[in-house]
Coordinates of N, CA, C and O in Angstrom, one line a residue:
M1 N 9.4 -54.0 -4.2 CA 10.2 -52.8 -4.8 C 10.8 -53.4 -6.1 O 11.6 -54.4 -6.1
E2 N 10.7 -52.5 -7.1 CA 11.3 -53.0 -8.4 C 12.9 -52.8 -8.2 O 13.4 -51.8 -7.5
L3 N 13.5 -53.6 -9.0 CA 15.0 -53.6 -8.8 C 15.7 -53.0 -10.1 O 16.6 -53.8 -10.8
D4 N 15.3 -51.9 -10.3 CA 16.1 -51.1 -11.4 C 17.4 -50.8 -10.9 O 17.5 -49.8 -9.9
I5 N 18.6 -51.3 -11.3 CA 19.9 -51.0 -10.8 C 20.8 -50.2 -12.1 O 20.5 -50.7 -13.1
E6 N 21.4 -49.1 -11.7 CA 22.2 -48.3 -12.7 C 23.8 -48.7 -12.3 O 24.0 -48.4 -11.1
I7 N 24.5 -49.1 -13.2 CA 25.8 -49.2 -13.1 C 26.6 -48.2 -13.8 O 26.3 -48.1 -15.1
H8 N 27.4 -47.4 -13.1 CA 28.4 -46.5 -13.9 C 29.8 -46.7 -13.8 O 30.2 -46.9 -12.7
L9 N 30.4 -46.7 -15.1 CA 31.7 -46.9 -15.0 C 32.8 -45.7 -15.5 O 33.9 -45.8 -15.3
D10 N 32.1 -44.8 -15.9 CA 32.9 -43.5 -16.5 C 32.5 -42.3 -15.8 O 31.1 -42.1 -15.3
D11 N 33.2 -41.3 -15.8 CA 32.8 -40.1 -15.3 C 32.2 -39.9 -13.9 O 31.3 -39.5 -13.6
L12 N 33.1 -40.7 -13.0 CA 32.6 -41.0 -11.6 C 33.0 -39.9 -10.7 O 34.2 -39.3 -10.9
P13 N 32.2 -39.7 -9.7 CA 32.6 -38.6 -8.7 C 33.6 -39.2 -7.8 O 33.7 -40.4 -7.6
A14 N 34.4 -38.3 -7.2 CA 35.4 -39.0 -6.2 C 34.5 -39.7 -5.1 O 33.4 -39.4 -4.8
C15 N 35.2 -40.6 -4.4 CA 34.8 -41.4 -3.3 C 34.3 -40.4 -2.2 O 35.1 -39.6 -1.6
A16 N 33.2 -40.3 -1.7 CA 32.9 -39.6 -0.4 C 33.6 -39.9 0.9 O 33.8 -39.0 1.6
G17 N 34.3 -41.3 0.9 CA 34.8 -41.5 2.1 C 36.4 -41.1 2.1 O 36.8 -40.7 3.1
C18 N 37.1 -41.0 1.1 CA 38.5 -40.9 0.9 C 38.9 -39.9 -0.1 O 40.1 -39.5 -0.3
A19 N 37.9 -39.6 -1.0 CA 38.0 -38.5 -2.2 C 39.0 -39.2 -3.2 O 39.3 -38.5 -4.1
G20 N 39.2 -40.4 -3.2 CA 39.9 -41.2 -4.2 C 39.0 -41.4 -5.3 O 37.6 -41.3 -5.3
P21 N 39.7 -42.1 -6.3 CA 38.8 -42.6 -7.7 C 37.9 -43.9 -7.4 O 38.8 -44.9 -7.0
P22 N 36.9 -44.0 -7.5 CA 36.2 -45.2 -7.3 C 36.3 -46.0 -8.6 O 36.5 -45.5 -9.7
L23 N 36.0 -47.3 -8.6 CA 36.0 -48.1 -9.8 C 34.6 -48.1 -10.6 O 34.7 -48.3 -11.9
L24 N 33.6 -47.8 -9.8 CA 32.3 -47.9 -10.3 C 31.4 -47.3 -9.3 O 31.7 -47.2 -8.1
T25 N 30.2 -46.9 -9.8 CA 29.1 -46.5 -8.7 C 27.8 -47.3 -9.4 O 27.6 -47.8 -10.3
A26 N 27.0 -47.5 -8.3 CA 25.7 -48.2 -8.6 C 24.6 -47.6 -7.8 O 24.9 -47.1 -6.7
R27 N 23.5 -47.4 -8.3 CA 22.3 -46.6 -7.9 C 21.3 -47.8 -8.0 O 20.9 -48.4 -9.1
F28 N 20.4 -48.0 -6.8 CA 19.5 -48.9 -6.7 C 18.4 -48.6 -5.7 O 18.5 -47.6 -4.9
P29 N 17.2 -48.9 -5.9 CA 16.2 -48.7 -5.1 C 16.4 -49.0 -3.7 O 17.1 -50.0 -3.4
H30 N 16.0 -48.2 -2.7 CA 16.3 -48.4 -1.4 C 15.0 -48.0 -0.7 O 14.3 -47.0 -0.9
S31 N 14.6 -48.6 0.6 CA 13.5 -47.9 1.4 C 14.0 -48.2 2.9 O 14.9 -49.1 3.2
W32 N 13.3 -47.6 3.8 CA 13.4 -47.7 5.1 C 12.1 -47.3 5.8 O 11.3 -46.6 5.2
L33 N 11.9 -47.6 7.1 CA 11.0 -47.2 7.9 C 11.1 -46.0 8.6 O 12.1 -45.7 9.2
N34 N 10.4 -44.9 8.5 CA 10.6 -43.6 9.4 C 10.0 -43.9 10.7 O 9.6 -44.9 11.1
T35 N 10.1 -42.8 11.5 CA 9.9 -42.8 13.0 C 8.2 -43.3 13.2 O 7.9 -43.7 14.3
R36 N 7.6 -43.0 12.3 CA 6.2 -43.3 12.4 C 5.8 -44.9 11.9 O 4.7 -45.2 11.9
G37 N 6.8 -45.5 11.3 CA 6.6 -46.7 11.0 C 6.3 -47.0 9.4 O 5.9 -48.1 9.0
E38 N 6.2 -45.9 8.7 CA 5.9 -45.7 7.4 C 7.0 -45.9 6.4 O 8.1 -45.7 6.7
E39 N 6.7 -46.8 5.4 CA 7.9 -46.9 4.4 C 8.3 -45.7 3.5 O 7.3 -45.0 3.1
V40 N 9.4 -45.6 3.6 CA 10.0 -44.3 2.7 C 10.8 -44.8 1.4 O 11.8 -45.7 1.9
K41 N 10.5 -44.8 0.3 CA 11.1 -45.2 -0.8 C 12.0 -44.2 -1.4 O 11.9 -42.9 -1.4
G42 N 13.4 -44.7 -1.8 CA 14.1 -43.8 -2.4 C 15.0 -44.5 -3.3 O 14.9 -45.6 -3.5
V43 N 16.2 -43.9 -3.5 CA 17.3 -44.4 -4.3 C 18.7 -44.4 -3.5 O 19.1 -43.1 -3.0
R44 N 19.5 -45.4 -3.6 CA 20.9 -45.3 -2.8 C 21.8 -45.3 -3.7 O 21.7 -46.2 -4.9
E45 N 22.9 -44.7 -3.7 CA 24.1 -44.7 -4.6 C 25.3 -45.2 -3.8 O 25.6 -44.5 -2.9
V46 N 26.0 -46.2 -4.3 CA 27.2 -46.6 -3.5 C 28.4 -46.6 -4.6 O 28.2 -46.7 -5.7
A47 N 29.6 -46.5 -4.0 CA 30.7 -46.4 -5.0 C 31.6 -47.7 -4.7 O 31.6 -48.0 -3.4
L48 N 32.3 -48.3 -5.6 CA 33.3 -49.4 -5.2 C 34.5 -48.7 -5.2 O 35.2 -48.2 -6.1
C49 N 35.0 -48.4 -4.0 CA 36.5 -47.7 -3.8 C 37.4 -48.7 -3.4 O 37.2 -49.5 -2.5
P50 N 38.5 -48.7 -4.1 CA 39.6 -49.6 -3.9 C 40.2 -49.6 -2.4 O 40.7 -50.4 -1.9
Q51 N 40.1 -48.2 -1.9 CA 40.6 -48.0 -0.5 C 39.5 -48.3 0.7 O 39.9 -49.1 1.4
C52 N 38.6 -47.6 0.4 CA 37.5 -47.9 1.5 C 36.6 -49.2 1.6 O 36.3 -49.6 2.6
D53 N 36.7 -49.9 0.4 CA 35.9 -51.1 0.4 C 36.8 -52.4 0.5 O 36.6 -53.6 0.5
R54 N 38.2 -52.0 0.8 CA 39.2 -53.1 1.1 C 38.8 -53.9 2.2 O 38.4 -53.5 3.2
G55 N 38.7 -55.3 2.1 CA 38.7 -56.1 3.2 C 37.2 -56.7 3.1 O 36.9 -57.7 4.0
S56 N 36.3 -56.2 2.3 CA 35.1 -56.7 2.2 C 35.0 -58.0 1.2 O 35.6 -57.7 0.0
P57 N 34.7 -59.1 1.4 CA 34.8 -60.4 0.6 C 34.2 -59.9 -0.8 O 34.9 -60.3 -1.8
A58 N 33.0 -59.5 -1.0 CA 32.3 -59.3 -2.1 C 33.1 -58.1 -3.0 O 33.3 -58.1 -4.2
A59 N 33.5 -57.2 -2.1 CA 34.2 -55.9 -2.9 C 35.5 -56.3 -3.4 O 36.0 -56.1 -4.5
D60 N 36.4 -57.1 -2.7 CA 37.6 -57.8 -3.0 C 37.6 -58.4 -4.3 O 38.5 -58.6 -5.0
E61 N 36.5 -59.3 -4.4 CA 36.2 -60.1 -5.5 C 36.1 -59.3 -6.9 O 36.7 -59.6 -7.9
L62 N 35.3 -58.3 -6.7 CA 34.9 -57.4 -7.6 C 36.1 -56.7 -8.1 O 36.3 -56.4 -9.4
Q63 N 36.8 -56.3 -7.1 CA 38.2 -55.4 -7.5 C 39.1 -56.3 -8.1 O 39.9 -55.9 -9.1
A64 N 39.1 -57.4 -7.8 CA 40.1 -58.4 -8.5 C 39.8 -58.6 -10.0 O 40.7 -58.9 -10.7
L65 N 38.6 -58.6 -10.3 CA 38.0 -58.7 -11.7 C 38.7 -57.4 -12.5 O 39.2 -57.7 -13.4
F66 N 38.6 -56.2 -11.8 CA 39.0 -55.2 -12.5 C 40.6 -55.2 -12.5 O 41.3 -54.7 -13.6
A67 N 41.3 -55.8 -11.6 CA 42.7 -55.8 -11.4 C 43.2 -56.8 -12.7 O 44.3 -56.4 -13.4
V68 N 42.4 -57.7 -12.8 CA 42.9 -58.8 -14.1 C 42.4 -58.3 -15.4 O 43.3 -58.3 -16.2
D69 N 41.2 -57.9 -15.5 CA 40.7 -57.7 -16.9 C 40.6 -56.1 -17.2 O 40.6 -55.7 -18.4
E70 N 40.8 -55.3 -16.2 CA 40.8 -53.8 -16.3 C 39.5 -53.2 -16.7 O 39.3 -51.9 -16.5
Q71 N 38.7 -53.9 -17.4 CA 37.4 -53.3 -17.9 C 36.3 -54.4 -18.1 O 36.7 -55.5 -18.2
V72 N 35.1 -54.0 -18.2 CA 34.2 -54.9 -18.5 C 33.7 -55.0 -19.8 O 33.6 -54.0 -20.6
G73 N 33.6 -56.3 -20.5 CA 33.3 -56.6 -21.8 C 32.5 -57.8 -21.9 O 32.2 -58.5 -21.0
L74 N 32.5 -58.3 -23.1 CA 31.7 -59.6 -23.4 C 32.3 -60.7 -22.7 O 31.6 -61.6 -22.4
A75 N 33.6 -60.8 -22.8 CA 34.4 -61.8 -22.2 C 34.2 -62.1 -20.8 O 34.2 -63.1 -20.2
N76 N 33.9 -61.0 -19.9 CA 33.9 -61.2 -18.4 C 32.2 -60.7 -18.0 O 32.3 -60.4 -16.9
A77 N 31.5 -60.4 -18.9 CA 30.1 -59.9 -18.4 C 29.4 -60.7 -17.6 O 28.8 -60.2 -16.6
E78 N 29.4 -62.1 -17.8 CA 28.7 -63.0 -16.9 C 29.5 -63.0 -15.4 O 28.7 -62.8 -14.5
A79 N 30.7 -62.9 -15.5 CA 31.4 -63.0 -14.1 C 31.2 -61.8 -13.5 O 30.8 -61.5 -12.3
F80 N 31.1 -60.5 -14.2 CA 30.9 -59.2 -13.7 C 29.5 -59.3 -13.0 O 29.2 -58.6 -11.9
A81 N 28.4 -59.7 -13.8 CA 27.0 -59.9 -13.2 C 27.0 -60.4 -11.9 O 26.4 -60.1 -11.0
V82 N 27.6 -61.6 -11.8 CA 27.6 -62.4 -10.5 C 28.2 -61.6 -9.6 O 27.8 -61.5 -8.2
L83 N 29.5 -61.2 -9.7 CA 30.2 -60.4 -8.6 C 29.5 -59.0 -8.2 O 29.5 -58.8 -7.1
I84 N 29.0 -58.3 -9.1 CA 28.3 -57.1 -8.8 C 26.9 -57.5 -7.9 O 26.7 -56.7 -7.0
G85 N 26.3 -58.5 -8.3 CA 25.1 -58.8 -7.6 C 25.5 -59.2 -6.2 O 24.7 -58.8 -5.1
A86 N 26.6 -60.0 -5.8 CA 27.0 -60.2 -4.6 C 27.5 -59.0 -3.8 O 27.0 -58.8 -2.6
W87 N 28.2 -58.1 -4.5 CA 28.6 -56.8 -3.8 C 27.5 -56.0 -3.4 O 27.2 -55.4 -2.3
L88 N 26.4 -55.8 -4.4 CA 25.2 -54.9 -4.0 C 24.5 -55.5 -2.9 O 23.9 -54.7 -2.2
E89 N 24.3 -56.8 -3.0 CA 23.5 -57.5 -1.8 C 24.3 -57.1 -0.3 O 23.7 -56.9 0.5
E90 N 25.5 -57.2 -0.4 CA 26.4 -56.8 0.7 C 26.1 -55.3 1.1 O 25.8 -55.0 2.2
R91 N 26.2 -54.5 0.1 CA 25.9 -53.1 0.4 C 24.6 -52.8 0.8 O 24.2 -52.0 1.5
R92 N 23.6 -53.5 0.3 CA 22.1 -53.3 0.7 C 21.9 -53.6 2.1 O 21.1 -53.0 2.7
Q93 N 22.8 -54.7 2.6 CA 22.6 -55.1 4.0 C 23.4 -54.3 4.9 O 23.2 -54.3 6.2
S94 N 24.2 -53.4 4.5 CA 25.2 -52.7 5.4 C 24.4 -51.5 6.1 O 23.5 -51.1 5.6
A95 N 24.7 -51.4 7.3 CA 24.2 -50.4 8.2 C 24.5 -48.8 7.7 O 25.6 -48.7 7.1
R96 N 23.7 -47.9 8.2 CA 24.0 -46.6 7.8 C 25.1 -46.1 8.7 O 25.3 -46.5 10.0
D97 N 26.2 -45.3 8.3 CA 27.2 -44.8 8.7 C 26.8 -43.3 9.1 O 27.0 -42.5 8.1
S98 N 26.7 -43.1 10.5 CA 26.2 -41.8 10.7 C 27.3 -40.8 10.8 O 27.1 -39.6 10.1
H99 N 28.6 -41.1 10.8 CA 29.6 -40.1 10.8 C 29.8 -39.6 9.2 O 29.8 -38.6 9.0
R100 N 29.7 -40.7 8.3 CA 29.8 -40.5 7.0 C 28.6 -39.7 6.4 O 28.8 -38.9 5.5
L101 N 27.4 -39.9 6.9 CA 26.2 -39.2 6.6 C 26.4 -37.6 7.0 O 26.2 -36.7 6.1
E102 N 27.0 -37.4 8.2 CA 27.2 -36.0 8.7 C 28.2 -35.3 7.7 O 28.1 -34.3 7.3
M103 N 29.3 -36.1 7.3 CA 30.2 -35.5 6.5 C 29.7 -35.0 5.0 O 30.1 -34.1 4.6
E104 N 29.0 -36.0 4.6 CA 28.3 -35.8 3.3 C 27.4 -34.7 3.4 O 27.3 -33.9 2.5
W105 N 26.7 -34.6 4.4 CA 25.8 -33.3 4.7 C 26.5 -32.2 4.6 O 26.1 -31.1 3.9
D106 N 27.6 -32.1 5.3 CA 28.4 -30.9 5.3 C 28.8 -30.5 4.1 O 29.0 -29.4 3.7
Q107 N 29.3 -31.5 3.4 CA 30.0 -31.3 1.9 C 28.8 -30.8 1.1 O 29.0 -29.9 0.3
W108 N 27.7 -31.3 1.2 CA 26.5 -30.9 0.4 C 26.2 -29.4 0.6 O 26.0 -28.5 -0.3
R109 N 26.0 -29.0 1.9 CA 25.9 -27.8 2.4 C 26.9 -26.7 1.8 O 26.6 -25.7 1.7
Q110 N 28.0 -27.0 1.7 CA 29.1 -26.3 1.3 C 29.4 -26.3 -0.4 O 30.2 -25.8 -0.8
S111 N 28.5 -26.9 -1.0 CA 28.5 -27.2 -2.4 C 29.6 -28.0 -2.8 O 30.1 -27.8 -4.0
D112 N 30.3 -28.9 -2.1 CA 31.4 -29.7 -2.3 C 31.0 -31.1 -2.8 O 31.8 -31.9 -3.0
L113 N 29.8 -31.5 -2.7 CA 29.3 -32.7 -3.1 C 28.4 -32.7 -4.4 O 27.5 -31.9 -4.4

């Protein structure tokens, strides 16, 4: 699977978990096996939320970069790339949160998402 990753730092939607402001969002290719064992390809979007992601080693390190530097620029681009790579890998490996999925589905049906 091709690894086109989009990172967004501006005009971010509220965190789906707590409705707070995220530091960034990332979209990346994602796939899973359906009940027939067939691969389903799609895109996954994740937010780096200061509240919801607290305690995750990769997220804590990435949040520390924003706490010190406040923004991404030429001076910290290499460090940002390493930290975002570690955070995305951690998020890729995370399991589906059924409760959150139901909550987001309800928000979508009510046009709140």
